[in-house]
CSV table of C-alpha atoms in Angstrom, one decimal:
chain,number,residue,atom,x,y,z
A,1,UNK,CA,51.9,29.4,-22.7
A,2,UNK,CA,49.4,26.7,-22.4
A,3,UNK,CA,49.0,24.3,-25.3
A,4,UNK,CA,45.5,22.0,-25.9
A,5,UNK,CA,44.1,19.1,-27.9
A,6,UNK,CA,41.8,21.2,-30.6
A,7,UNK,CA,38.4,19.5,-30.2
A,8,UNK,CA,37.5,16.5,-33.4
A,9,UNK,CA,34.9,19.3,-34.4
A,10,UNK,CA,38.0,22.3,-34.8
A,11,UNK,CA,39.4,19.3,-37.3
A,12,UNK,CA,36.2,18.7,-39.2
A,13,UNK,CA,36.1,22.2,-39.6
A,14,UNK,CA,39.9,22.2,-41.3
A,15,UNK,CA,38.9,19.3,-43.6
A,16,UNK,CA,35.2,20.7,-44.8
A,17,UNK,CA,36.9,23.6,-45.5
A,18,UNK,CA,39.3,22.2,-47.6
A,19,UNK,CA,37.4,20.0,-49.7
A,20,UNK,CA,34.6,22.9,-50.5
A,21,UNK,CA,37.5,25.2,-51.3
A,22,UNK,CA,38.5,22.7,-53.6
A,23,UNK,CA,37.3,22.4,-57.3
A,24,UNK,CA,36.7,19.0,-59.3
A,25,UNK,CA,40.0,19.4,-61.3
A,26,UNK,CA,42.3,21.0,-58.8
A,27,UNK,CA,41.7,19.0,-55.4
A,28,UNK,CA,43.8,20.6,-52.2
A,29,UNK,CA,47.4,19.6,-52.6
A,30,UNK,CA,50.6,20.3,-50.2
A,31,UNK,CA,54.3,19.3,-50.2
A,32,UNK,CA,56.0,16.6,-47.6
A,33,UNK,CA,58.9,15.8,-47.3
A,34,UNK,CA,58.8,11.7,-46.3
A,35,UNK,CA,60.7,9.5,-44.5
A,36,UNK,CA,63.2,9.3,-47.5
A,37,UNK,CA,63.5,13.3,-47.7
A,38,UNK,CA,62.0,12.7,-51.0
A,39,UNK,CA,59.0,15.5,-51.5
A,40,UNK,CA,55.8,14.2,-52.3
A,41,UNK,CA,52.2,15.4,-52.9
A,42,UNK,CA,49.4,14.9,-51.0
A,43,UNK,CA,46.3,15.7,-51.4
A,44,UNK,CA,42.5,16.0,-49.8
A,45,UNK,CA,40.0,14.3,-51.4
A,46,UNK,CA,36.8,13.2,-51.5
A,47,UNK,CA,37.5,9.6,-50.3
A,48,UNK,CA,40.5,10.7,-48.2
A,49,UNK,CA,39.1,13.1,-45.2
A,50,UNK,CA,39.3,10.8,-42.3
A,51,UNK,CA,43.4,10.3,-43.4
A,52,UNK,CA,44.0,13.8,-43.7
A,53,UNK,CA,41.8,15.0,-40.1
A,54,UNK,CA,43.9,12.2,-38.5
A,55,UNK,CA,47.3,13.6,-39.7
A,56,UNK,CA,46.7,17.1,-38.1
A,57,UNK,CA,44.8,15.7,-35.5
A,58,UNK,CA,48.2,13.8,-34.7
A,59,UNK,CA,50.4,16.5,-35.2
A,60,UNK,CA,48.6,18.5,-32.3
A,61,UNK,CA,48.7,16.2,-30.1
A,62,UNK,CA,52.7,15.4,-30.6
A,63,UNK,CA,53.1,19.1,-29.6
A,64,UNK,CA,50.7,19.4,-27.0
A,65,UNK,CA,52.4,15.7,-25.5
A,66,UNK,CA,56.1,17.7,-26.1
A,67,UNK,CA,55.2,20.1,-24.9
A,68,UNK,CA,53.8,18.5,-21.5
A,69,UNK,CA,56.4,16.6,-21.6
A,70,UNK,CA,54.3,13.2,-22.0
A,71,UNK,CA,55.5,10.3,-23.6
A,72,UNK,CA,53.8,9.4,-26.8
A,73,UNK,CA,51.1,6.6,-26.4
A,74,UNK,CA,47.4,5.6,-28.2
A,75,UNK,CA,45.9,7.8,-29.9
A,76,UNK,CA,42.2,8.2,-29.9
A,77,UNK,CA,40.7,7.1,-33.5
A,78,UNK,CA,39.5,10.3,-35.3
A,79,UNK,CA,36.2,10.2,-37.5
A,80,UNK,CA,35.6,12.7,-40.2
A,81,UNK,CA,32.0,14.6,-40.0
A,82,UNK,CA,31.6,17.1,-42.8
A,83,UNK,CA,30.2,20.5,-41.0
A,84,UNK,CA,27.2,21.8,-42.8
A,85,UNK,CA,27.1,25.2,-45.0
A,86,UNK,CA,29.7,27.1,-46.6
A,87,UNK,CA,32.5,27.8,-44.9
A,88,UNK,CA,33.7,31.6,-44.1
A,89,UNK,CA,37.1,32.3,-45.0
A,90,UNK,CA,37.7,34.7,-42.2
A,91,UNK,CA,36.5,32.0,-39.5
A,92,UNK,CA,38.7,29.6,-41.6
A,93,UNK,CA,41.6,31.1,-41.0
A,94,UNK,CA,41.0,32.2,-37.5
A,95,UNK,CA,41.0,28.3,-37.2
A,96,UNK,CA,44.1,27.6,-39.1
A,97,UNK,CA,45.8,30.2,-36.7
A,98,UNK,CA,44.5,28.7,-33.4
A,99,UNK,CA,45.7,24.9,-34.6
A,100,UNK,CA,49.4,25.8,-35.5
A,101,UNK,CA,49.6,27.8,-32.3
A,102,UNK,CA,48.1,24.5,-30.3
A,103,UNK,CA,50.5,22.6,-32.6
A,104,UNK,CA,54.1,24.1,-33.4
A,105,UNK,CA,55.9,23.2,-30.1
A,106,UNK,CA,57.2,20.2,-31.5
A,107,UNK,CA,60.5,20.2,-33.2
A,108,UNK,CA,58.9,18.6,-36.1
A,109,UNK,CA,56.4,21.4,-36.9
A,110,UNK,CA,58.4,23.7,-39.3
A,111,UNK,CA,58.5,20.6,-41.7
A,112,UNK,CA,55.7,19.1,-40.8
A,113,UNK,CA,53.1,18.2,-43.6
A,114,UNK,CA,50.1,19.7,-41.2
A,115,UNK,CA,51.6,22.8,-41.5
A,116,UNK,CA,52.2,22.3,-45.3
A,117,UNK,CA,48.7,21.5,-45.3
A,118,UNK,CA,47.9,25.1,-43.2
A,119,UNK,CA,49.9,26.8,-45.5
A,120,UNK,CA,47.6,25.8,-48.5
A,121,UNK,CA,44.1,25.8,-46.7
A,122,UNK,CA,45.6,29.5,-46.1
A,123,UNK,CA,46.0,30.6,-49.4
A,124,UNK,CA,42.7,29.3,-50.6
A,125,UNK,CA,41.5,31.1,-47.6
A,126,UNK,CA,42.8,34.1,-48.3
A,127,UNK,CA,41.9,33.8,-52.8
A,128,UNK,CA,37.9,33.6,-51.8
A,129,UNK,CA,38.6,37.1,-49.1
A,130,UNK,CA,36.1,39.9,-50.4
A,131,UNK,CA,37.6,42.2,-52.4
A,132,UNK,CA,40.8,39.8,-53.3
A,133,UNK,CA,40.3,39.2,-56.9
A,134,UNK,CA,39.7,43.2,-57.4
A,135,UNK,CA,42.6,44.1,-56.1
A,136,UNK,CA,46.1,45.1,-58.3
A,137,UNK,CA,48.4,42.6,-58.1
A,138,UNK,CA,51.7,44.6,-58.4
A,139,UNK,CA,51.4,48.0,-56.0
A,140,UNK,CA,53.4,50.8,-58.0
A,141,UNK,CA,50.7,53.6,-57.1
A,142,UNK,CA,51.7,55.6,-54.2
A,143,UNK,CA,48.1,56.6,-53.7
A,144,UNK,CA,46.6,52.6,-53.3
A,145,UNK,CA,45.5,53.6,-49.7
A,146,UNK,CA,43.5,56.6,-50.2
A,147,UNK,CA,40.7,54.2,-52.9
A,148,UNK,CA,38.3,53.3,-51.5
């Protein structure tokens, strides 16, 4: 397997999607563990979007440097730029999937707060899906798969 630096853009991407999947009251929140093992919530906000890009941005690169076996050293400075239009949900999590794959070989990932924050782009990702609010939450009819 070959591991890579996702490009700023592949970042951007992350981030605009999470702010416009966001609403007013109910910004983009995940769970960390820090430093102290104590859990704490973070979130994506408006005024936060450079902090949060350079997080995952960081976290790839750790893996792709572990996994390379390169020591750790500078990294480059990241710049938030919002990506114009809506973003699709499908794409979204096409992206989602190719980061964690450039980004789990570190020991670190499974507790990592980039792939806290995956997990919750994810399921906002997954809530806007066509189809997703119409469909029955508890599956007790043996026939679900013949409606259509």
């Amino acid at each position: 397997m070959s591991a890579f630096v996702v490009a700023d853009t592949h970042i951007d991407a992350l981030v605009t999607a999470g702010l416009a999947f966001a609403r007013p009251s109910e910004p983009m929140t995940w769970y960390h563990a820090g430093p102290d093992d104590l859990e704490r919530a973070y979130q994506l906000r408006p005024d936060n979007p450079t902090e949060v890009g350079a997080m995952l941005l960081a976290a790839n690169q750790n893996s792709v440097k572990f996994h390379y076996g390169e020591r750790a050293g500078t990294e480059p400075a990241y710049s938030f730029r919002r990506l114009t239009g809506g973003p699709d949900p499908v794409v979204v999590l096409k992206g989602i999937a190719c980061f964690e794959y450039q980004s789990c070989d570190h020991p670190d990932w499974p507790a990592s707060q980039a792939r806290q924050f995956c997990q919750e782009l994810r399921d906002r990702c997954i809530d806007r899906l066509p189809g997703y609010d119409q469909a029955p939450w508890g599956l007790s009819d043996r026939r679900i798969f013949l409606r259509r």
